[in-house]
mmCIF file of C-alpha atoms in Angstrom:
data_model
loop_
_atom_site.group_PDB
_atom_site.id
_atom_site.type_symbol
_atom_site.label_atom_id
_atom_site.label_comp_id
_atom_site.label_asym_id
_atom_site.label_seq_id
_atom_site.Cartn_x
_atom_site.Cartn_y
_atom_site.Cartn_z
ATOM 1 C CA MET A 192 -62.688 173.902 47.356
ATOM 2 C CA LYS A 193 -59.363 171.188 46.847
ATOM 3 C CA SER A 194 -61.974 168.598 44.801
ATOM 4 C CA ILE A 195 -62.462 171.876 42.202
ATOM 5 C CA LEU A 196 -58.063 172.690 42.031
ATOM 6 C CA LEU A 197 -57.584 168.699 41.824
ATOM 7 C CA ILE A 198 -60.159 168.955 38.663
ATOM 8 C CA ALA A 199 -58.329 171.999 37.202
ATOM 9 C CA LEU A 200 -54.954 170.630 38.070
ATOM 10 C CA ILE A 201 -56.287 167.192 36.081
ATOM 11 C CA ALA A 202 -57.321 169.560 33.186
ATOM 12 C CA ILE A 203 -54.525 171.704 32.823
ATOM 13 C CA ALA A 204 -52.390 168.500 32.963
ATOM 14 C CA PHE A 205 -55.008 167.036 29.939
ATOM 15 C CA THR A 206 -54.236 169.571 28.410
ATOM 16 C CA ALA A 207 -50.722 169.855 27.855
ATOM 17 C CA ARG A 208 -50.418 166.345 27.084
ATOM 18 C CA VAL A 209 -53.009 166.969 24.009
ATOM 19 C CA GLN A 210 -51.268 170.201 22.410
ATOM 20 C CA GLU A 211 -48.081 168.162 23.110
ATOM 21 C CA ARG A 212 -49.112 164.205 20.770
ATOM 22 C CA ASN A 213 -50.372 167.645 18.513
ATOM 23 C CA LEU A 214 -47.622 168.807 18.322
ATOM 24 C CA ALA A 215 -45.366 165.550 18.117
ATOM 25 C CA LYS A 216 -48.301 164.241 15.685
ATOM 26 C CA ILE A 217 -48.080 167.899 12.931
ATOM 27 C CA THR A 218 -44.297 167.509 13.378
ATOM 28 C CA THR A 219 -44.071 164.219 11.819
ATOM 29 C CA ASP A 220 -46.232 165.445 9.224
ATOM 30 C CA LEU A 221 -44.267 167.841 8.277
ATOM 31 C CA LYS A 222 -40.848 166.296 7.641
ATOM 32 C CA LYS A 223 -43.254 164.329 4.779
ATOM 33 C CA SER A 224 -42.052 166.834 3.080
ATOM 34 C CA THR A 225 -38.689 168.525 1.653
ATOM 35 C CA TYR A 226 -40.531 172.098 2.295
ATOM 36 C CA GLY A 227 -41.710 171.214 6.333
ATOM 37 C CA SER A 228 -38.507 169.701 7.144
ATOM 38 C CA ALA A 229 -37.383 173.273 5.542
ATOM 39 C CA LEU A 230 -38.956 174.807 7.265
ATOM 40 C CA LEU A 231 -39.117 172.729 11.150
ATOM 41 C CA HIS A 232 -35.120 173.026 10.341
ATOM 42 C CA LEU A 233 -35.333 176.456 10.454
ATOM 43 C CA VAL A 234 -36.950 176.026 13.123
ATOM 44 C CA GLU A 235 -35.192 174.091 14.162
ATOM 45 C CA LEU A 236 -32.101 176.545 13.653
ATOM 46 C CA HIS A 237 -34.237 180.097 15.086
ATOM 47 C CA SER A 238 -34.511 177.753 18.849
ATOM 48 C CA MET A 239 -31.083 177.363 19.351
ATOM 49 C CA ALA A 240 -29.646 180.114 18.123
ATOM 50 C CA GLY A 241 -31.988 181.528 21.187
ATOM 51 C CA GLY A 242 -34.083 183.959 18.760
ATOM 52 C CA PRO A 243 -36.676 185.812 19.675
ATOM 53 C CA VAL A 244 -40.365 183.724 19.220
ATOM 54 C CA GLN A 245 -41.905 186.916 17.647
ATOM 55 C CA GLU A 246 -39.310 186.935 15.682
ATOM 56 C CA LEU A 247 -39.877 183.575 13.879
ATOM 57 C CA ILE A 248 -43.278 183.944 13.819
ATOM 58 C CA ASP A 249 -43.458 187.370 11.541
ATOM 59 C CA ALA A 250 -41.040 185.135 9.452
ATOM 60 C CA ILE A 251 -43.784 182.806 8.985
ATOM 61 C CA GLU A 252 -46.811 184.509 8.908
ATOM 62 C CA GLU A 253 -45.171 186.923 6.077
ATOM 63 C CA LEU A 254 -44.522 183.833 3.826
ATOM 64 C CA ILE A 255 -47.618 182.675 4.583
ATOM 65 C CA ASN A 256 -48.893 186.002 2.776
ATOM 66 C CA ASP A 257 -46.688 186.042 -0.503
ATOM 67 C CA LEU A 258 -48.634 182.581 -0.815
ATOM 68 C CA GLU A 259 -51.053 184.005 -0.353
ATOM 69 C CA ASP A 260 -49.945 186.736 -2.476
ATOM 70 C CA GLU A 261 -49.059 184.558 -5.037
ATOM 71 C CA LEU A 262 -51.737 182.959 -4.588
ATOM 72 C CA GLU A 263 -54.171 184.943 -5.710
ATOM 73 C CA GLU A 264 -51.831 186.084 -8.498
ATOM 74 C CA LEU A 265 -52.094 182.955 -9.886
ATOM 75 C CA GLU A 266 -55.790 182.349 -10.038
ATOM 76 C CA PHE A 267 -56.376 186.098 -11.820
ATOM 77 C CA ASN A 268 -53.842 185.386 -14.114
ATOM 78 C CA PHE A 269 -55.805 182.381 -14.604
ATOM 79 C CA GLN A 270 -58.711 183.470 -15.197
ATOM 80 C CA VAL A 271 -57.362 186.310 -17.334
ATOM 81 C CA ARG A 272 -55.809 183.766 -19.909
ATOM 82 C CA THR A 273 -59.451 182.021 -19.312
ATOM 83 C CA ASN A 274 -60.767 184.508 -20.928
ATOM 84 C CA GLU A 275 -58.707 185.250 -24.025
ATOM 85 C CA HIS A 276 -59.288 182.028 -24.214
ATOM 86 C CA ASN A 277 -62.925 181.781 -24.258
ATOM 87 C CA ALA A 278 -62.729 184.761 -27.011
ATOM 88 C CA LEU A 279 -59.662 183.355 -29.244
ATOM 89 C CA VAL A 280 -61.983 180.023 -28.665
ATOM 90 C CA VAL A 281 -65.152 181.739 -29.604
ATOM 91 C CA SER A 282 -63.028 183.958 -32.803
ATOM 92 C CA LEU A 283 -61.659 181.210 -34.640
ATOM 93 C CA GLU A 284 -65.154 179.172 -34.632
ATOM 94 C CA GLN A 285 -66.456 182.055 -36.076
ATOM 95 C CA ASP A 286 -64.466 182.340 -38.986
ATOM 96 C CA ILE A 287 -64.332 178.353 -39.374
ATOM 97 C CA GLN A 288 -68.021 179.197 -39.392
ATOM 98 C CA ASP A 289 -67.588 181.928 -41.748
ATOM 99 C CA ALA A 290 -65.269 180.233 -43.967
ATOM 100 C CA VAL A 291 -67.108 176.651 -43.927
ATOM 101 C CA ILE A 292 -70.196 178.730 -44.772
ATOM 102 C CA ASP A 293 -67.562 181.072 -48.085
ATOM 103 C CA VAL A 294 -66.195 177.260 -48.646
ATOM 104 C CA ASN A 295 -70.236 176.099 -49.341
ATOM 105 C CA ASN A 296 -72.074 179.185 -51.065
ATOM 106 C CA THR A 297 -69.039 179.384 -53.476
ATOM 107 C CA GLN A 298 -69.008 175.700 -54.365
ATOM 108 C CA ASP A 299 -72.482 176.025 -54.814
ATOM 109 C CA THR A 300 -72.520 178.662 -57.413
ATOM 110 C CA LEU A 301 -70.407 177.816 -59.266
ATOM 111 C CA ASP A 302 -72.035 173.645 -59.417
ATOM 112 C CA ASN A 303 -75.670 175.942 -59.965
ATOM 113 C CA LEU A 304 -74.504 178.849 -62.171
ATOM 114 C CA LEU A 305 -71.318 179.636 -63.670
ATOM 115 C CA PHE A 306 -70.157 175.658 -64.587
ATOM 116 C CA PRO A 307 -73.893 175.285 -66.597
ATOM 117 C CA ARG A 308 -73.184 178.441 -68.055
ATOM 118 C CA ARG A 309 -70.181 177.824 -69.419
ATOM 119 C CA GLU A 310 -71.879 174.408 -70.376
ATOM 120 C CA GLN A 311 -74.300 175.785 -72.543
ATOM 121 C CA LEU A 312 -72.005 178.846 -74.387
ATOM 122 C CA GLN A 313 -69.670 175.837 -75.278
ATOM 123 C CA VAL A 314 -72.555 174.220 -76.167
ATOM 124 C CA ARG A 315 -73.333 177.376 -78.837
ATOM 125 C CA ILE A 316 -70.501 178.076 -79.945
ATOM 126 C CA GLU A 317 -69.702 174.625 -80.867
ATOM 127 C CA GLN A 318 -73.726 174.733 -82.814
ATOM 128 C CA ILE A 319 -72.825 178.048 -84.588
ATOM 129 C CA GLN A 320 -69.576 176.130 -85.969
ATOM 130 C CA GLU A 321 -71.274 174.069 -87.024
ATOM 131 C CA ASN A 322 -73.551 176.302 -89.912
ATOM 132 C CA GLN A 323 -70.792 177.649 -90.649
ATOM 133 C CA GLU A 324 -69.660 173.685 -91.575
ATOM 134 C CA ALA A 325 -72.415 173.834 -93.479
ATOM 135 C CA ASN A 326 -72.639 177.301 -95.053
ATOM 136 C CA ARG A 327 -69.001 176.575 -96.217
ATOM 137 C CA LYS A 328 -70.519 173.175 -97.670
ATOM 138 C CA ASN A 329 -73.067 175.474 -99.004
ATOM 139 C CA TYR A 330 -70.447 177.646 -100.708
ATOM 140 C CA GLU A 331 -68.579 175.181 -102.242
ATOM 141 C CA GLU A 332 -71.625 172.780 -103.812
ATOM 142 C CA ALA A 333 -72.330 176.396 -104.730
ATOM 143 C CA VAL A 334 -68.941 176.451 -106.543
ATOM 144 C CA LEU A 335 -68.674 173.705 -108.018
ATOM 145 C CA VAL A 336 -72.138 173.243 -109.524
ATOM 146 C CA ARG A 337 -71.939 176.908 -110.954
ATOM 147 C CA GLU A 338 -68.305 175.548 -112.768
ATOM 148 C CA GLN A 339 -70.129 173.010 -113.859
ATOM 149 C CA GLU A 340 -73.449 174.924 -116.093
ATOM 150 C CA HIS A 341 -70.581 176.896 -117.003
ATOM 151 C CA GLU A 342 -68.741 174.545 -118.418
ATOM 152 C CA ASP A 343 -71.768 173.316 -119.812
ATOM 153 C CA PHE A 344 -72.478 176.438 -121.255
ATOM 154 C CA GLU A 345 -69.690 176.766 -122.853
ATOM 155 C CA LEU A 346 -69.733 173.794 -124.448
ATOM 156 C CA GLN A 347 -73.254 173.881 -126.222
ATOM 157 C CA VAL A 348 -72.305 177.579 -127.560
ATOM 158 C CA ALA A 349 -68.395 175.320 -128.835
ATOM 159 C CA GLU A 350 -71.366 173.282 -130.490
ATOM 160 C CA LEU A 351 -73.735 176.617 -131.870
ATOM 161 C CA ASN A 352 -70.633 178.111 -133.194
ATOM 162 C CA ASP A 353 -69.368 175.132 -134.734
ATOM 163 C CA ALA A 354 -72.796 174.614 -136.066
ATOM 164 C CA THR A 355 -72.729 177.613 -137.328
ATOM 165 C CA ALA A 356 -69.002 177.801 -139.355
ATOM 166 C CA ALA A 357 -71.250 174.162 -140.477
ATOM 167 C CA VAL A 358 -73.943 176.271 -142.404
ATOM 168 C CA ASP A 359 -71.866 178.813 -143.152
ATOM 169 C CA ASP A 360 -70.224 176.218 -145.020
ATOM 170 C CA ALA A 361 -72.812 174.999 -146.350
ATOM 171 C CA LEU A 362 -74.842 178.416 -147.863
ATOM 172 C CA ALA A 363 -71.259 178.979 -149.321
ATOM 173 C CA LEU A 364 -71.909 175.478 -150.793
ATOM 174 C CA LEU A 365 -75.600 176.331 -152.196
ATOM 175 C CA GLU A 366 -74.275 179.314 -153.712
ATOM 176 C CA THR A 367 -72.168 177.332 -155.818
ATOM 177 C CA LEU A 368 -74.775 174.427 -157.664
ATOM 178 C CA THR A 369 -76.243 176.449 -160.708
ATOM 179 C CA ASN A 370 -75.365 173.095 -162.315
ATOM 180 C CA PRO A 371 -75.030 170.609 -159.597
ATOM 181 C CA SER A 372 -72.437 167.394 -159.922
ATOM 182 C CA LEU A 373 -73.499 164.384 -158.718
ATOM 183 C CA LEU A 374 -70.625 165.220 -156.514
ATOM 184 C CA GLN A 375 -71.691 169.202 -155.855
ATOM 185 C CA VAL A 376 -74.409 167.690 -154.366
ATOM 186 C CA LYS A 377 -72.794 165.246 -152.368
ATOM 187 C CA ARG A 378 -70.232 167.736 -150.648
ATOM 188 C CA PHE A 379 -73.731 169.731 -149.592
ATOM 189 C CA GLN A 380 -75.135 166.220 -148.197
ATOM 190 C CA ASN A 381 -72.511 165.908 -146.652
ATOM 191 C CA SER A 382 -71.953 169.357 -144.678
ATOM 192 C CA LEU A 383 -75.502 169.056 -143.699
ATOM 193 C CA LYS A 384 -74.685 165.923 -142.405
ATOM 194 C CA ASN A 385 -71.783 167.529 -140.853
ATOM 195 C CA ILE A 386 -74.482 170.089 -139.406
ATOM 196 C CA GLU A 387 -76.369 168.135 -137.681
ATOM 197 C CA GLN A 388 -73.102 166.134 -135.761
ATOM 198 C CA LYS A 389 -72.515 169.762 -134.949
ATOM 199 C CA ILE A 390 -75.758 170.152 -133.282
ATOM 200 C CA LYS A 391 -76.682 167.278 -130.496
ATOM 201 C CA SER A 392 -79.655 165.408 -130.768
ATOM 202 C CA ARG A 393 -80.499 167.403 -127.291
ATOM 203 C CA SER A 394 -80.334 170.241 -129.229
ATOM 204 C CA LYS A 395 -84.482 171.702 -130.279
ATOM 205 C CA MET A 396 -82.927 172.334 -133.705
ATOM 206 C CA ALA A 397 -82.541 168.508 -133.715
ATOM 207 C CA PRO A 398 -85.547 168.052 -135.791
ATOM 208 C CA MET A 399 -85.073 170.735 -138.391
ATOM 209 C CA ILE A 400 -81.357 169.781 -139.130
ATOM 210 C CA LYS A 401 -82.975 166.738 -139.527
ATOM 211 C CA ALA A 402 -86.319 167.884 -141.751
ATOM 212 C CA LEU A 403 -83.631 170.019 -143.908
ATOM 213 C CA ILE A 404 -81.376 166.709 -145.013
ATOM 214 C CA SER A 405 -84.452 164.884 -145.743
ATOM 215 C CA LEU A 406 -85.291 167.250 -148.222
ATOM 216 C CA ALA A 407 -81.896 168.004 -149.350
ATOM 217 C CA SER A 408 -81.274 164.512 -149.868
ATOM 218 C CA ASN A 409 -84.040 163.730 -152.550
ATOM 219 C CA GLN A 410 -83.767 166.779 -154.823
ATOM 220 C CA ASN A 411 -80.666 167.138 -157.935
ATOM 221 C CA PHE A 412 -80.527 171.376 -156.655
ATOM 222 C CA SER A 413 -81.802 171.860 -160.605
ATOM 223 C CA ASP A 414 -84.639 173.428 -160.265
ATOM 224 C CA GLN A 415 -83.188 176.930 -158.415
ATOM 225 C CA GLY A 416 -86.316 177.373 -156.656
ATOM 226 C CA ILE A 417 -85.969 174.619 -154.375
ATOM 227 C CA ILE A 418 -82.383 175.464 -153.707
ATOM 228 C CA GLY A 419 -83.760 179.081 -152.390
ATOM 229 C CA GLN A 420 -85.605 177.070 -150.441
ATOM 230 C CA ILE A 421 -82.908 175.307 -149.411
ATOM 231 C CA VAL A 422 -81.411 178.482 -148.780
ATOM 232 C CA ASP A 423 -84.134 180.402 -146.982
ATOM 233 C CA ALA A 424 -84.721 177.057 -144.277
ATOM 234 C CA LEU A 425 -80.565 177.732 -143.533
ATOM 235 C CA ASN A 426 -80.717 180.775 -143.266
ATOM 236 C CA GLU A 427 -83.464 180.922 -141.004
ATOM 237 C CA PHE A 428 -81.866 177.991 -138.744
ATOM 238 C CA ARG A 429 -78.831 180.130 -138.587
ATOM 239 C CA ASN A 430 -80.725 182.744 -137.314
ATOM 240 C CA ALA A 431 -82.508 179.999 -134.807
ATOM 241 C CA ILE A 432 -78.640 179.368 -133.838
ATOM 242 C CA VAL A 433 -77.621 182.874 -133.191
ATOM 243 C CA ASP A 434 -81.025 183.752 -130.954
ATOM 244 C CA SER A 435 -79.409 179.936 -128.437
ATOM 245 C CA ILE A 436 -76.333 181.733 -128.696
ATOM 246 C CA ASN A 437 -77.915 184.845 -127.068
ATOM 247 C CA ALA A 438 -80.471 183.356 -125.171
ATOM 248 C CA GLN A 439 -78.174 181.060 -123.664
ATOM 249 C CA THR A 440 -75.033 184.089 -123.476
ATOM 250 C CA ALA A 441 -78.042 185.603 -121.460
ATOM 251 C CA ALA A 442 -78.704 183.009 -119.410
ATOM 252 C CA GLU A 443 -75.451 182.269 -118.159
ATOM 253 C CA ALA A 444 -74.552 186.057 -117.405
ATOM 254 C CA GLN A 445 -77.869 186.267 -115.083
ATOM 255 C CA ALA A 446 -76.853 183.073 -113.225
ATOM 256 C CA GLN A 447 -73.582 183.967 -112.882
ATOM 257 C CA GLU A 448 -75.195 186.719 -111.261
ATOM 258 C CA ASP A 449 -78.082 184.754 -109.242
ATOM 259 C CA HIS A 450 -74.973 182.644 -108.741
ATOM 260 C CA GLU A 451 -72.276 186.221 -107.408
ATOM 261 C CA GLU A 452 -75.632 187.230 -104.967
ATOM 262 C CA TYR A 453 -76.040 183.887 -103.406
ATOM 263 C CA LEU A 454 -72.599 183.457 -102.151
ATOM 264 C CA GLU A 455 -72.572 186.760 -100.829
ATOM 265 C CA GLN A 456 -75.959 186.005 -98.795
ATOM 266 C CA LEU A 457 -73.300 182.346 -97.984
ATOM 267 C CA ASP A 458 -70.391 184.962 -96.988
ATOM 268 C CA ASP A 459 -72.718 187.593 -95.042
ATOM 269 C CA GLU A 460 -74.074 184.747 -93.503
ATOM 270 C CA TYR A 461 -70.958 182.840 -92.402
ATOM 271 C CA ALA A 462 -69.478 186.192 -91.251
ATOM 272 C CA GLU A 463 -73.191 186.902 -88.534
ATOM 273 C CA PHE A 464 -72.416 183.367 -87.870
ATOM 274 C CA GLN A 465 -68.037 184.181 -87.122
ATOM 275 C CA ARG A 466 -69.912 187.225 -85.082
ATOM 276 C CA GLN A 467 -71.930 185.309 -82.521
ATOM 277 C CA ILE A 468 -68.824 183.687 -81.590
ATOM 278 C CA ASN A 469 -66.742 186.411 -80.657
ATOM 279 C CA ARG A 470 -70.332 187.230 -78.557
ATOM 280 C CA VAL A 471 -69.915 184.197 -77.003
ATOM 281 C CA ASN A 472 -66.565 183.946 -77.026
ATOM 282 C CA VAL A 473 -66.394 187.182 -74.876
ATOM 283 C CA ASP A 474 -69.439 185.895 -72.228
ATOM 284 C CA LEU A 475 -67.655 182.781 -72.412
ATOM 285 C CA THR A 476 -64.353 184.741 -71.665
ATOM 286 C CA ALA A 477 -65.681 186.203 -68.738
ATOM 287 C CA THR A 478 -67.647 183.777 -67.344
ATOM 288 C CA ASN A 479 -63.951 180.974 -67.448
ATOM 289 C CA GLU A 480 -62.950 183.948 -65.863
ATOM 290 C CA LYS A 481 -65.503 184.406 -63.125
ATOM 291 C CA ILE A 482 -64.785 180.500 -62.387
ATOM 292 C CA ASP A 483 -61.023 181.015 -62.162
ATOM 293 C CA GLN A 484 -61.475 184.324 -59.636
ATOM 294 C CA MET A 485 -64.683 181.325 -57.489
ATOM 295 C CA THR A 486 -62.606 178.756 -57.185
ATOM 296 C CA GLU A 487 -59.722 180.848 -56.389
ATOM 297 C CA PHE A 488 -61.525 182.564 -53.667
ATOM 298 C CA ARG A 489 -63.426 179.137 -52.033
ATOM 299 C CA ASP A 490 -59.756 177.062 -52.257
ATOM 300 C CA GLN A 491 -58.056 179.741 -50.113
ATOM 301 C CA ARG A 492 -61.137 179.975 -48.073
ATOM 302 C CA ASP A 493 -61.063 176.721 -47.572
ATOM 303 C CA ALA A 494 -56.917 177.237 -46.720
ATOM 304 C CA ASP A 495 -58.855 179.610 -44.172
ATOM 305 C CA ARG A 496 -60.245 177.006 -43.098
ATOM 306 C CA LYS A 497 -57.551 174.129 -42.098
ATOM 307 C CA GLN A 498 -55.734 177.248 -40.909
ATOM 308 C CA TYR A 499 -57.709 178.681 -38.789
ATOM 309 C CA THR A 500 -59.568 174.499 -37.301
ATOM 310 C CA ALA A 501 -55.094 173.856 -36.209
ATOM 311 C CA GLU A 502 -55.137 177.051 -34.309
ATOM 312 C CA LEU A 503 -58.324 176.182 -32.783
ATOM 313 C CA GLU A 504 -56.804 173.191 -31.396
ATOM 314 C CA LEU A 505 -53.115 174.077 -31.104
ATOM 315 C CA GLU A 506 -55.372 177.002 -28.686
ATOM 316 C CA ASN A 507 -57.499 173.827 -26.313
ATOM 317 C CA ASN A 508 -53.833 172.205 -26.054
ATOM 318 C CA THR A 509 -52.185 174.650 -24.845
ATOM 319 C CA TYR A 510 -54.725 175.835 -22.352
ATOM 320 C CA ALA A 511 -55.644 172.439 -21.306
ATOM 321 C CA GLU A 512 -50.835 172.138 -21.438
ATOM 322 C CA GLU A 513 -51.660 175.804 -19.371
ATOM 323 C CA THR A 514 -54.685 174.649 -17.240
ATOM 324 C CA ASP A 515 -52.778 171.702 -15.871
ATOM 325 C CA THR A 516 -49.777 174.044 -14.762
ATOM 326 C CA TYR A 517 -51.619 175.996 -13.579
ATOM 327 C CA THR A 518 -53.297 173.081 -11.308
ATOM 328 C CA ASN A 519 -50.100 172.004 -10.347
ATOM 329 C CA LEU A 520 -49.493 175.178 -9.085
ATOM 330 C CA LYS A 521 -52.367 176.232 -7.022
ATOM 331 C CA ASN A 522 -52.348 172.297 -5.804
ATOM 332 C CA GLU A 523 -47.871 173.424 -4.686
ATOM 333 C CA PHE A 524 -49.338 176.586 -3.707
ATOM 334 C CA THR A 525 -52.016 174.812 -1.393
ATOM 335 C CA ARG A 526 -49.694 172.236 0.193
ATOM 336 C CA GLU A 527 -47.252 174.904 0.471
ATOM 337 C CA LEU A 528 -49.530 176.859 2.377
ATOM 338 C CA GLY A 529 -51.217 174.015 4.486
ATOM 339 C CA ILE A 530 -47.036 173.401 5.922
ATOM 340 C CA SER A 531 -46.009 177.496 6.695
ATOM 341 C CA GLU A 532 -49.790 177.496 8.941
ATOM 342 C CA GLN A 533 -48.670 173.897 10.644
ATOM 343 C CA ALA A 534 -45.791 175.729 11.047
ATOM 344 C CA LEU A 535 -46.315 178.601 12.159
ATOM 345 C CA SER A 536 -47.930 176.810 14.526
ATOM 346 C CA VAL A 537 -45.646 175.053 15.880
ATOM 347 C CA VAL A 538 -43.555 177.806 16.345
ATOM 348 C CA GLN A 539 -47.061 179.461 18.126
ATOM 349 C CA SER A 540 -46.605 175.881 20.946
ATOM 350 C CA ALA A 541 -45.273 176.398 24.662
ATOM 351 C CA ASP A 542 -42.159 173.984 24.035
ATOM 352 C CA PHE A 543 -40.206 173.796 20.285
ATOM 353 C CA SER A 544 -37.142 173.502 21.855
ATOM 354 C CA ASN A 545 -37.398 169.568 21.056
ATOM 355 C CA ILE A 546 -37.825 169.898 17.643
ATOM 356 C CA GLN A 547 -35.102 167.440 16.097
ATOM 357 C CA VAL A 548 -35.247 167.710 12.068
#
């Protein structure tokens, strides 16, 4: 029985020494931090004032509860912020992807549809304008040719009119040749040569006048029968000249009519070319407007992409900073909670009257 009592006393004494050593270690650990030192100072003041121990225990337990509540609120708020961050990141990444798709699709439409279409329309307009230039060139050439032809016609008619007048002069001379003198005969022969000069060698009547000159050069015009033959030949020649004038006048009128019809045809063709250009220009204007609209849309969506990317980068940086703040606060709360629990263990110990800060 004495042995058992001795063992119990030894155990109690040993436990007391262990508790004392633990209390000393906890006290030393608490002094390592400002917060722990403040708690120890509070315990020391309370001990010196002789206040109820339970009142101090309740105060520290309330502090522990407040720290646990703040830590729980911190965890809740950070989880809410994390959910908001994740949702915003998903939204911004989707916005970026949509903007990239819009930019790529718009550029593809520009490169493969609208730009080639505009080039085709521009080439078409150039081709039609070339046709217009060729049309005007044909028009100007036709006018020049017609003017030259008309000048030639007027020259030929003038020549024929001069020839007609010369024939009339020759016929008037023949009427005076009843007993012609050598001078009169010479004058008549000269009048025939004058007719020959009026009739160009290219004229179809040139051989006829040459024959008359040959006939007249071998006559002395004393034979009225010969004179009558010459008169008849000259009248026939004159009629031929008049017929030629009439034929050329009619041909000139027909040529002028054909010329005017051709110019009208060229004008109609030119007007049709212009209508084609106008229609293509309408299409070209619409295409350019579409290009401007899609280019503006592409640039705006690319600007949106850059804006979303900047917002995403800012959000990630902000969240990283907030995560650091959350981690630091959590560590601080956890540390203070541990210190408070250590302080509570000190207060709940058998003796803390010798605690000094």
